[in-house]
JSON list of N, CA and C in Angstrom, two decimals:
[
{"chain": "A", "resi": 147, "resn": "TRP", "atom": "N", "xyz": [-2.50, -5.02, -1.85]},
{"chain": "A", "resi": 147, "resn": "TRP", "atom": "CA", "xyz": [-1.19, -4.82, -1.50]},
{"chain": "A", "resi": 147, "resn": "TRP", "atom": "C", "xyz": [-0.59, -6.09, -0.92]},
{"chain": "A", "resi": 148, "resn": "ILE", "atom": "N", "xyz": [0.68, -6.25, -1.24]},
{"chain": "A", "resi": 148, "resn": "ILE", "atom": "CA", "xyz": [1.40, -7.46, -0.70]},
{"chain": "A", "resi": 148, "resn": "ILE", "atom": "C", "xyz": [2.13, -7.07, 0.58]},
{"chain": "A", "resi": 149, "resn": "ASP", "atom": "N", "xyz": [2.65, -5.87, 0.61]},
{"chain": "A", "resi": 149, "resn": "ASP", "atom": "CA", "xyz": [3.50, -5.46, 1.78]},
{"chain": "A", "resi": 149, "resn": "ASP", "atom": "C", "xyz": [2.81, -4.38, 2.58]},
{"chain": "A", "resi": 150, "resn": "PHE", "atom": "N", "xyz": [3.32, -4.15, 3.83]},
{"chain": "A", "resi": 150, "resn": "PHE", "atom": "CA", "xyz": [2.72, -3.12, 4.67]},
{"chain": "A", "resi": 150, "resn": "PHE", "atom": "C", "xyz": [3.10, -1.71, 4.24]},
{"chain": "A", "resi": 151, "resn": "LYS", "atom": "N", "xyz": [4.12, -1.57, 3.39]},
{"chain": "A", "resi": 151, "resn": "LYS", "atom": "CA", "xyz": [4.51, -0.25, 2.87]},
{"chain": "A", "resi": 151, "resn": "LYS", "atom": "C", "xyz": [3.61, 0.20, 1.70]},
{"chain": "A", "resi": 152, "resn": "ASN", "atom": "N", "xyz": [2.78, -0.68, 1.25]},
{"chain": "A", "resi": 152, "resn": "ASN", "atom": "CA", "xyz": [1.85, -0.40, 0.10]},
{"chain": "A", "resi": 152, "resn": "ASN", "atom": "C", "xyz": [2.62, 0.00, -1.16]},
{"chain": "A", "resi": 153, "resn": "THR", "atom": "N", "xyz": [3.65, -0.77, -1.52]},
{"chain": "A", "resi": 153, "resn": "THR", "atom": "CA", "xyz": [4.43, -0.46, -2.70]},
{"chain": "A", "resi": 153, "resn": "THR", "atom": "C", "xyz": [4.32, -1.61, -3.70]},
{"chain": "A", "resi": 154, "resn": "THR", "atom": "N", "xyz": [3.94, -2.82, -3.29]},
{"chain": "A", "resi": 154, "resn": "THR", "atom": "CA", "xyz": [3.86, -3.95, -4.24]},
{"chain": "A", "resi": 154, "resn": "THR", "atom": "C", "xyz": [2.40, -4.44, -4.23]},
{"chain": "A", "resi": 155, "resn": "THR", "atom": "N", "xyz": [1.87, -4.65, -5.47]},
{"chain": "A", "resi": 155, "resn": "THR", "atom": "CA", "xyz": [0.49, -5.10, -5.56]},
{"chain": "A", "resi": 155, "resn": "THR", "atom": "C", "xyz": [0.42, -6.40, -6.42]},
{"chain": "A", "resi": 156, "resn": "ILE", "atom": "N", "xyz": [-0.72, -7.08, -6.33]},
{"chain": "A", "resi": 156, "resn": "ILE", "atom": "CA", "xyz": [-1.02, -8.22, -7.12]},
{"chain": "A", "resi": 156, "resn": "ILE", "atom": "C", "xyz": [-1.61, -7.68, -8.43]},
{"chain": "A", "resi": 157, "resn": "PRO", "atom": "N", "xyz": [-1.18, -8.20, -9.60]},
{"chain": "A", "resi": 157, "resn": "PRO", "atom": "CA", "xyz": [-1.73, -7.74, -10.88]},
{"chain": "A", "resi": 157, "resn": "PRO", "atom": "C", "xyz": [-3.24, -7.96, -10.94]},
{"chain": "A", "resi": 158, "resn": "ASP", "atom": "N", "xyz": [-3.92, -6.99, -11.58]},
{"chain": "A", "resi": 158, "resn": "ASP", "atom": "CA", "xyz": [-5.37, -7.12, -11.78]},
{"chain": "A", "resi": 158, "resn": "ASP", "atom": "C", "xyz": [-5.68, -8.30, -12.73]},
{"chain": "A", "resi": 159, "resn": "TYR", "atom": "N", "xyz": [-6.86, -8.92, -12.60]},
{"chain": "A", "resi": 159, "resn": "TYR", "atom": "CA", "xyz": [-7.33, -9.95, -13.48]},
{"chain": "A", "resi": 159, "resn": "TYR", "atom": "C", "xyz": [-8.79, -10.02, -13.57]},
{"chain": "A", "resi": 160, "resn": "ILE", "atom": "N", "xyz": [-9.29, -10.57, -14.63]},
{"chain": "A", "resi": 160, "resn": "ILE", "atom": "CA", "xyz": [-10.65, -10.91, -14.82]},
{"chain": "A", "resi": 160, "resn": "ILE", "atom": "C", "xyz": [-10.72, -12.30, -15.38]},
{"chain": "A", "resi": 161, "resn": "ILE", "atom": "N", "xyz": [-11.55, -13.14, -14.77]},
{"chain": "A", "resi": 161, "resn": "ILE", "atom": "CA", "xyz": [-11.70, -14.52, -15.28]},
{"chain": "A", "resi": 161, "resn": "ILE", "atom": "C", "xyz": [-13.16, -14.75, -15.68]},
{"chain": "A", "resi": 162, "resn": "LEU", "atom": "N", "xyz": [-13.41, -15.71, -16.53]},
{"chain": "A", "resi": 162, "resn": "LEU", "atom": "CA", "xyz": [-14.74, -16.02, -16.97]},
{"chain": "A", "resi": 162, "resn": "LEU", "atom": "C", "xyz": [-15.04, -17.48, -16.61]},
{"chain": "A", "resi": 163, "resn": "ASN", "atom": "N", "xyz": [-16.19, -17.65, -15.85]},
{"chain": "A", "resi": 163, "resn": "ASN", "atom": "CA", "xyz": [-16.68, -18.99, -15.44]},
{"chain": "A", "resi": 163, "resn": "ASN", "atom": "C", "xyz": [-18.00, -19.23, -16.02]},
{"chain": "A", "resi": 164, "resn": "SER", "atom": "N", "xyz": [-18.36, -20.50, -16.19]},
{"chain": "A", "resi": 164, "resn": "SER", "atom": "CA", "xyz": [-19.69, -20.81, -16.72]},
{"chain": "A", "resi": 164, "resn": "SER", "atom": "C", "xyz": [-20.19, -22.13, -16.08]},
{"chain": "A", "resi": 165, "resn": "SER", "atom": "N", "xyz": [-21.57, -22.25, -16.00]},
{"chain": "A", "resi": 165, "resn": "SER", "atom": "CA", "xyz": [-22.14, -23.43, -15.47]},
{"chain": "A", "resi": 165, "resn": "SER", "atom": "C", "xyz": [-23.45, -23.72, -16.22]},
{"chain": "A", "resi": 166, "resn": "LEU", "atom": "N", "xyz": [-23.74, -25.04, -16.24]},
{"chain": "A", "resi": 166, "resn": "LEU", "atom": "CA", "xyz": [-24.91, -25.54, -16.95]},
{"chain": "A", "resi": 166, "resn": "LEU", "atom": "C", "xyz": [-25.55, -26.66, -16.12]},
{"chain": "A", "resi": 167, "resn": "PHE", "atom": "N", "xyz": [-26.90, -26.60, -15.97]},
{"chain": "A", "resi": 167, "resn": "PHE", "atom": "CA", "xyz": [-27.57, -27.58, -15.12]},
{"chain": "A", "resi": 167, "resn": "PHE", "atom": "C", "xyz": [-28.66, -28.25, -15.98]},
{"chain": "A", "resi": 168, "resn": "TRP", "atom": "N", "xyz": [-28.87, -29.51, -15.66]},
{"chain": "A", "resi": 168, "resn": "TRP", "atom": "CA", "xyz": [-29.91, -30.29, -16.42]},
{"chain": "A", "resi": 168, "resn": "TRP", "atom": "C", "xyz": [-30.60, -31.11, -15.33]},
{"chain": "A", "resi": 169, "resn": "ASN", "atom": "N", "xyz": [-31.93, -31.00, -15.27]},
{"chain": "A", "resi": 169, "resn": "ASN", "atom": "CA", "xyz": [-32.77, -31.72, -14.31]},
{"chain": "A", "resi": 169, "resn": "ASN", "atom": "C", "xyz": [-33.71, -32.71, -15.12]},
{"chain": "A", "resi": 170, "resn": "GLN", "atom": "N", "xyz": [-33.76, -33.95, -14.61]},
{"chain": "A", "resi": 170, "resn": "GLN", "atom": "CA", "xyz": [-34.61, -34.96, -15.22]},
{"chain": "A", "resi": 170, "resn": "GLN", "atom": "C", "xyz": [-35.14, -35.83, -14.06]},
{"chain": "A", "resi": 171, "resn": "GLY", "atom": "N", "xyz": [-36.38, -35.55, -13.69]},
{"chain": "A", "resi": 171, "resn": "GLY", "atom": "CA", "xyz": [-36.97, -36.34, -12.57]},
{"chain": "A", "resi": 171, "resn": "GLY", "atom": "C", "xyz": [-36.22, -36.11, -11.27]},
{"chain": "A", "resi": 172, "resn": "LYS", "atom": "N", "xyz": [-35.73, -37.17, -10.69]},
{"chain": "A", "resi": 172, "resn": "LYS", "atom": "CA", "xyz": [-35.01, -37.07, -9.42]},
{"chain": "A", "resi": 172, "resn": "LYS", "atom": "C", "xyz": [-33.53, -36.87, -9.61]},
{"chain": "A", "resi": 173, "resn": "TYR", "atom": "N", "xyz": [-33.07, -36.80, -10.81]},
{"chain": "A", "resi": 173, "resn": "TYR", "atom": "CA", "xyz": [-31.62, -36.61, -11.17]},
{"chain": "A", "resi": 173, "resn": "TYR", "atom": "C", "xyz": [-31.40, -35.13, -11.56]},
{"chain": "A", "resi": 174, "resn": "SER", "atom": "N", "xyz": [-30.24, -34.63, -11.17]},
{"chain": "A", "resi": 174, "resn": "SER", "atom": "CA", "xyz": [-29.76, -33.36, -11.55]},
{"chain": "A", "resi": 174, "resn": "SER", "atom": "C", "xyz": [-28.29, -33.43, -11.88]},
{"chain": "A", "resi": 175, "resn": "VAL", "atom": "N", "xyz": [-27.89, -32.92, -13.04]},
{"chain": "A", "resi": 175, "resn": "VAL", "atom": "CA", "xyz": [-26.50, -32.93, -13.46]},
{"chain": "A", "resi": 175, "resn": "VAL", "atom": "C", "xyz": [-26.08, -31.50, -13.64]},
{"chain": "A", "resi": 176, "resn": "GLY", "atom": "N", "xyz": [-24.89, -31.14, -13.12]},
{"chain": "A", "resi": 176, "resn": "GLY", "atom": "CA", "xyz": [-24.32, -29.82, -13.33]},
{"chain": "A", "resi": 176, "resn": "GLY", "atom": "C", "xyz": [-22.97, -29.89, -13.86]},
{"chain": "A", "resi": 177, "resn": "VAL", "atom": "N", "xyz": [-22.62, -28.99, -14.78]},
{"chain": "A", "resi": 177, "resn": "VAL", "atom": "CA", "xyz": [-21.28, -28.93, -15.32]},
{"chain": "A", "resi": 177, "resn": "VAL", "atom": "C", "xyz": [-20.79, -27.48, -15.12]},
{"chain": "A", "resi": 178, "resn": "PHE", "atom": "N", "xyz": [-19.58, -27.43, -14.50]},
{"chain": "A", "resi": 178, "resn": "PHE", "atom": "CA", "xyz": [-18.99, -26.10, -14.20]},
{"chain": "A", "resi": 178, "resn": "PHE", "atom": "C", "xyz": [-17.64, -26.05, -14.90]},
{"chain": "A", "resi": 179, "resn": "VAL", "atom": "N", "xyz": [-17.48, -24.94, -15.66]},
{"chain": "A", "resi": 179, "resn": "VAL", "atom": "CA", "xyz": [-16.18, -24.72, -16.31]},
{"chain": "A", "resi": 179, "resn": "VAL", "atom": "C", "xyz": [-15.61, -23.41, -15.83]},
{"chain": "A", "resi": 180, "resn": "ASN", "atom": "N", "xyz": [-14.48, -23.43, -15.27]},
{"chain": "A", "resi": 180, "resn": "ASN", "atom": "CA", "xyz": [-13.83, -22.28, -14.68]},
{"chain": "A", "resi": 180, "resn": "ASN", "atom": "C", "xyz": [-12.65, -21.82, -15.49]},
{"chain": "A", "resi": 181, "resn": "ASN", "atom": "N", "xyz": [-12.39, -20.56, -15.50]},
{"chain": "A", "resi": 181, "resn": "ASN", "atom": "CA", "xyz": [-11.29, -19.90, -16.22]},
{"chain": "A", "resi": 181, "resn": "ASN", "atom": "C", "xyz": [-11.35, -20.26, -17.71]},
{"chain": "A", "resi": 182, "resn": "LEU", "atom": "N", "xyz": [-12.45, -19.98, -18.36]},
{"chain": "A", "resi": 182, "resn": "LEU", "atom": "CA", "xyz": [-12.64, -20.28, -19.73]},
{"chain": "A", "resi": 182, "resn": "LEU", "atom": "C", "xyz": [-11.58, -19.72, -20.68]},
{"chain": "A", "resi": 183, "resn": "THR", "atom": "N", "xyz": [-11.00, -18.65, -20.34]},
{"chain": "A", "resi": 183, "resn": "THR", "atom": "CA", "xyz": [-9.98, -18.04, -21.23]},
{"chain": "A", "resi": 183, "resn": "THR", "atom": "C", "xyz": [-8.55, -18.57, -20.86]},
{"chain": "A", "resi": 184, "resn": "ASN", "atom": "N", "xyz": [-8.49, -19.50, -19.92]},
{"chain": "A", "resi": 184, "resn": "ASN", "atom": "CA", "xyz": [-7.23, -20.15, -19.54]},
{"chain": "A", "resi": 184, "resn": "ASN", "atom": "C", "xyz": [-6.15, -19.16, -19.18]},
{"chain": "A", "resi": 185, "resn": "ARG", "atom": "N", "xyz": [-6.57, -18.03, -18.52]},
{"chain": "A", "resi": 185, "resn": "ARG", "atom": "CA", "xyz": [-5.64, -17.02, -18.14]},
{"chain": "A", "resi": 185, "resn": "ARG", "atom": "C", "xyz": [-4.93, -17.33, -16.88]},
{"chain": "A", "resi": 186, "resn": "GLN", "atom": "N", "xyz": [-3.57, -17.03, -16.81]},
{"chain": "A", "resi": 186, "resn": "GLN", "atom": "CA", "xyz": [-2.81, -17.22, -15.61]},
{"chain": "A", "resi": 186, "resn": "GLN", "atom": "C", "xyz": [-3.05, -15.98, -14.77]},
{"chain": "A", "resi": 187, "resn": "TYR", "atom": "N", "xyz": [-3.47, -16.24, -13.48]},
{"chain": "A", "resi": 187, "resn": "TYR", "atom": "CA", "xyz": [-3.75, -15.15, -12.58]},
{"chain": "A", "resi": 187, "resn": "TYR", "atom": "C", "xyz": [-3.32, -15.52, -11.16]},
{"chain": "A", "resi": 188, "resn": "PHE", "atom": "N", "xyz": [-3.19, -14.50, -10.34]},
{"chain": "A", "resi": 188, "resn": "PHE", "atom": "CA", "xyz": [-2.70, -14.71, -8.93]},
{"chain": "A", "resi": 188, "resn": "PHE", "atom": "C", "xyz": [-3.72, -14.03, -8.02]},
{"chain": "A", "resi": 189, "resn": "ASN", "atom": "N", "xyz": [-4.09, -14.63, -6.95]},
{"chain": "A", "resi": 189, "resn": "ASN", "atom": "CA", "xyz": [-5.00, -14.02, -6.04]},
{"chain": "A", "resi": 189, "resn": "ASN", "atom": "C", "xyz": [-4.41, -13.85, -4.66]},
{"chain": "A", "resi": 190, "resn": "SER", "atom": "N", "xyz": [-3.14, -14.22, -4.49]},
{"chain": "A", "resi": 190, "resn": "SER", "atom": "CA", "xyz": [-2.42, -14.05, -3.21]},
{"chain": "A", "resi": 190, "resn": "SER", "atom": "C", "xyz": [-0.96, -13.99, -3.49]},
{"chain": "A", "resi": 191, "resn": "ALA", "atom": "N", "xyz": [-0.22, -13.32, -2.61]},
{"chain": "A", "resi": 191, "resn": "ALA", "atom": "CA", "xyz": [1.23, -13.23, -2.79]},
{"chain": "A", "resi": 191, "resn": "ALA", "atom": "C", "xyz": [1.91, -12.88, -1.45]},
{"chain": "A", "resi": 192, "resn": "TYR", "atom": "N", "xyz": [3.18, -12.92, -1.40]},
{"chain": "A", "resi": 192, "resn": "TYR", "atom": "CA", "xyz": [3.95, -12.52, -0.27]},
{"chain": "A", "resi": 192, "resn": "TYR", "atom": "C", "xyz": [5.28, -12.08, -0.76]},
{"chain": "A", "resi": 193, "resn": "LEU", "atom": "N", "xyz": [6.07, -11.37, 0.11]},
{"chain": "A", "resi": 193, "resn": "LEU", "atom": "CA", "xyz": [7.38, -10.95, -0.28]},
{"chain": "A", "resi": 193, "resn": "LEU", "atom": "C", "xyz": [8.43, -11.79, 0.38]},
{"chain": "A", "resi": 194, "resn": "ASP", "atom": "N", "xyz": [9.46, -12.26, -0.40]},
{"chain": "A", "resi": 194, "resn": "ASP", "atom": "CA", "xyz": [10.59, -12.97, 0.12]},
{"chain": "A", "resi": 194, "resn": "ASP", "atom": "C", "xyz": [11.82, -12.02, -0.02]},
{"chain": "A", "resi": 195, "resn": "GLY", "atom": "N", "xyz": [12.03, -11.26, 1.05]},
{"chain": "A", "resi": 195, "resn": "GLY", "atom": "CA", "xyz": [12.94, -10.15, 0.92]},
{"chain": "A", "resi": 195, "resn": "GLY", "atom": "C", "xyz": [12.28, -9.06, 0.17]},
{"chain": "A", "resi": 196, "resn": "ASP", "atom": "N", "xyz": [12.87, -8.66, -0.99]},
{"chain": "A", "resi": 196, "resn": "ASP", "atom": "CA", "xyz": [12.20, -7.69, -1.86]},
{"chain": "A", "resi": 196, "resn": "ASP", "atom": "C", "xyz": [11.60, -8.36, -3.10]},
{"chain": "A", "resi": 197, "resn": "VAL", "atom": "N", "xyz": [11.58, -9.69, -3.15]},
{"chain": "A", "resi": 197, "resn": "VAL", "atom": "CA", "xyz": [11.07, -10.36, -4.36]},
{"chain": "A", "resi": 197, "resn": "VAL", "atom": "C", "xyz": [9.67, -10.88, -4.09]},
{"chain": "A", "resi": 198, "resn": "PRO", "atom": "N", "xyz": [8.70, -10.41, -4.92]},
{"chain": "A", "resi": 198, "resn": "PRO", "atom": "CA", "xyz": [7.33, -10.94, -4.71]},
{"chain": "A", "resi": 198, "resn": "PRO", "atom": "C", "xyz": [7.16, -12.34, -5.21]},
{"chain": "A", "resi": 199, "resn": "LYS", "atom": "N", "xyz": [6.52, -13.17, -4.39]},
{"chain": "A", "resi": 199, "resn": "LYS", "atom": "CA", "xyz": [6.21, -14.58, -4.71]},
{"chain": "A", "resi": 199, "resn": "LYS", "atom": "C", "xyz": [4.62, -14.71, -4.86]},
{"chain": "A", "resi": 200, "resn": "TYR", "atom": "N", "xyz": [4.19, -15.10, -6.01]},
{"chain": "A", "resi": 200, "resn": "TYR", "atom": "CA", "xyz": [2.80, -15.13, -6.29]},
{"chain": "A", "resi": 200, "resn": "TYR", "atom": "C", "xyz": [2.25, -16.60, -6.26]},
{"chain": "A", "resi": 201, "resn": "PHE", "atom": "N", "xyz": [0.99, -16.80, -5.81]},
{"chain": "A", "resi": 201, "resn": "PHE", "atom": "CA", "xyz": [0.36, -18.09, -5.84]},
{"chain": "A", "resi": 201, "resn": "PHE", "atom": "C", "xyz": [-0.48, -18.15, -7.08]},
{"chain": "A", "resi": 202, "resn": "VAL", "atom": "N", "xyz": [-0.02, -19.02, -8.03]},
{"chain": "A", "resi": 202, "resn": "VAL", "atom": "CA", "xyz": [-0.70, -19.20, -9.31]},
{"chain": "A", "resi": 202, "resn": "VAL", "atom": "C", "xyz": [-1.97, -19.98, -9.14]},
{"chain": "A", "resi": 203, "resn": "GLN", "atom": "N", "xyz": [-3.06, -19.51, -9.70]},
{"chain": "A", "resi": 203, "resn": "GLN", "atom": "CA", "xyz": [-4.37, -20.21, -9.60]},
{"chain": "A", "resi": 203, "resn": "GLN", "atom": "C", "xyz": [-4.56, -21.16, -10.74]},
{"chain": "A", "resi": 204, "resn": "MET", "atom": "N", "xyz": [-5.61, -21.98, -10.58]},
{"chain": "A", "resi": 204, "resn": "MET", "atom": "CA", "xyz": [-5.92, -23.06, -11.52]},
{"chain": "A", "resi": 204, "resn": "MET", "atom": "C", "xyz": [-6.21, -22.58, -12.96]},
{"chain": "A", "resi": 205, "resn": "PRO", "atom": "N", "xyz": [-5.58, -23.25, -13.96]},
{"chain": "A", "resi": 205, "resn": "PRO", "atom": "CA", "xyz": [-5.95, -22.88, -15.35]},
{"chain": "A", "resi": 205, "resn": "PRO", "atom": "C", "xyz": [-7.36, -23.38, -15.64]},
{"chain": "A", "resi": 206, "resn": "LEU", "atom": "N", "xyz": [-7.68, -23.47, -16.91]},
{"chain": "A", "resi": 206, "resn": "LEU", "atom": "CA", "xyz": [-8.99, -23.97, -17.34]},
{"chain": "A", "resi": 206, "resn": "LEU", "atom": "C", "xyz": [-9.31, -25.34, -16.63]},
{"chain": "A", "resi": 207, "resn": "ASN", "atom": "N", "xyz": [-10.47, -25.40, -16.00]},
{"chain": "A", "resi": 207, "resn": "ASN", "atom": "CA", "xyz": [-10.77, -26.68, -15.31]},
{"chain": "A", "resi": 207, "resn": "ASN", "atom": "C", "xyz": [-12.25, -26.94, -15.37]},
{"chain": "A", "resi": 208, "resn": "LEU", "atom": "N", "xyz": [-12.65, -28.21, -15.15]},
{"chain": "A", "resi": 208, "resn": "LEU", "atom": "CA", "xyz": [-13.98, -28.67, -15.35]},
{"chain": "A", "resi": 208, "resn": "LEU", "atom": "C", "xyz": [-14.36, -29.47, -14.07]},
{"chain": "A", "resi": 209, "resn": "MET", "atom": "N", "xyz": [-15.66, -29.26, -13.66]},
{"chain": "A", "resi": 209, "resn": "MET", "atom": "CA", "xyz": [-16.17, -30.04, -12.57]},
{"chain": "A", "resi": 209, "resn": "MET", "atom": "C", "xyz": [-17.57, -30.52, -12.94]},
{"chain": "A", "resi": 210, "resn": "ILE", "atom": "N", "xyz": [-17.94, -31.72, -12.62]},
{"chain": "A", "resi": 210, "resn": "ILE", "atom": "CA", "xyz": [-19.22, -32.28, -12.91]},
{"chain": "A", "resi": 210, "resn": "ILE", "atom": "C", "xyz": [-19.91, -32.70, -11.59]},
{"chain": "A", "resi": 211, "resn": "SER", "atom": "N", "xyz": [-21.16, -32.36, -11.46]},
{"chain": "A", "resi": 211, "resn": "SER", "atom": "CA", "xyz": [-21.91, -32.69, -10.22]},
{"chain": "A", "resi": 211, "resn": "SER", "atom": "C", "xyz": [-23.15, -33.57, -10.61]},
{"chain": "A", "resi": 212, "resn": "LEU", "atom": "N", "xyz": [-23.32, -34.63, -9.90]},
{"chain": "A", "resi": 212, "resn": "LEU", "atom": "CA", "xyz": [-24.52, -35.51, -10.08]},
{"chain": "A", "resi": 212, "resn": "LEU", "atom": "C", "xyz": [-25.25, -35.59, -8.80]},
{"chain": "A", "resi": 213, "resn": "LYS", "atom": "N", "xyz": [-26.53, -35.29, -8.80]},
{"chain": "A", "resi": 213, "resn": "LYS", "atom": "CA", "xyz": [-27.39, -35.33, -7.58]},
{"chain": "A", "resi": 213, "resn": "LYS", "atom": "C", "xyz": [-28.60, -36.19, -7.83]},
{"chain": "A", "resi": 214, "resn": "TYR", "atom": "N", "xyz": [-29.00, -36.85, -6.75]},
{"chain": "A", "resi": 214, "resn": "TYR", "atom": "CA", "xyz": [-30.24, -37.68, -6.77]},
{"chain": "A", "resi": 214, "resn": "TYR", "atom": "C", "xyz": [-31.04, -37.30, -5.54]},
{"chain": "A", "resi": 215, "resn": "LYS", "atom": "N", "xyz": [-32.32, -36.95, -5.77]},
{"chain": "A", "resi": 215, "resn": "LYS", "atom": "CA", "xyz": [-33.19, -36.59, -4.69]},
{"chain": "A", "resi": 215, "resn": "LYS", "atom": "C", "xyz": [-33.90, -37.81, -4.09]},
{"chain": "A", "resi": 216, "resn": "LEU", "atom": "N", "xyz": [-33.85, -37.98, -2.81]},
{"chain": "A", "resi": 216, "resn": "LEU", "atom": "CA", "xyz": [-34.49, -39.14, -2.17]},
{"chain": "A", "resi": 216, "resn": "LEU", "atom": "C", "xyz": [-35.94, -38.82, -1.88]}
]
């Protein structure tokens, strides 16, 4: 619910994320892909008068992680 009257809600959503890891000796590489379907979704909102304002979340995005063990 966005408001205290419980009349306005955030639309439902389902997103798909994936990750892949590769280890070689002391090195580790991780690849993370978020929102694979590139769906527009909102996880927070507020009311400006009677108009709902939604916080749009990140579209398809990629993150790479590189680790070295000492």
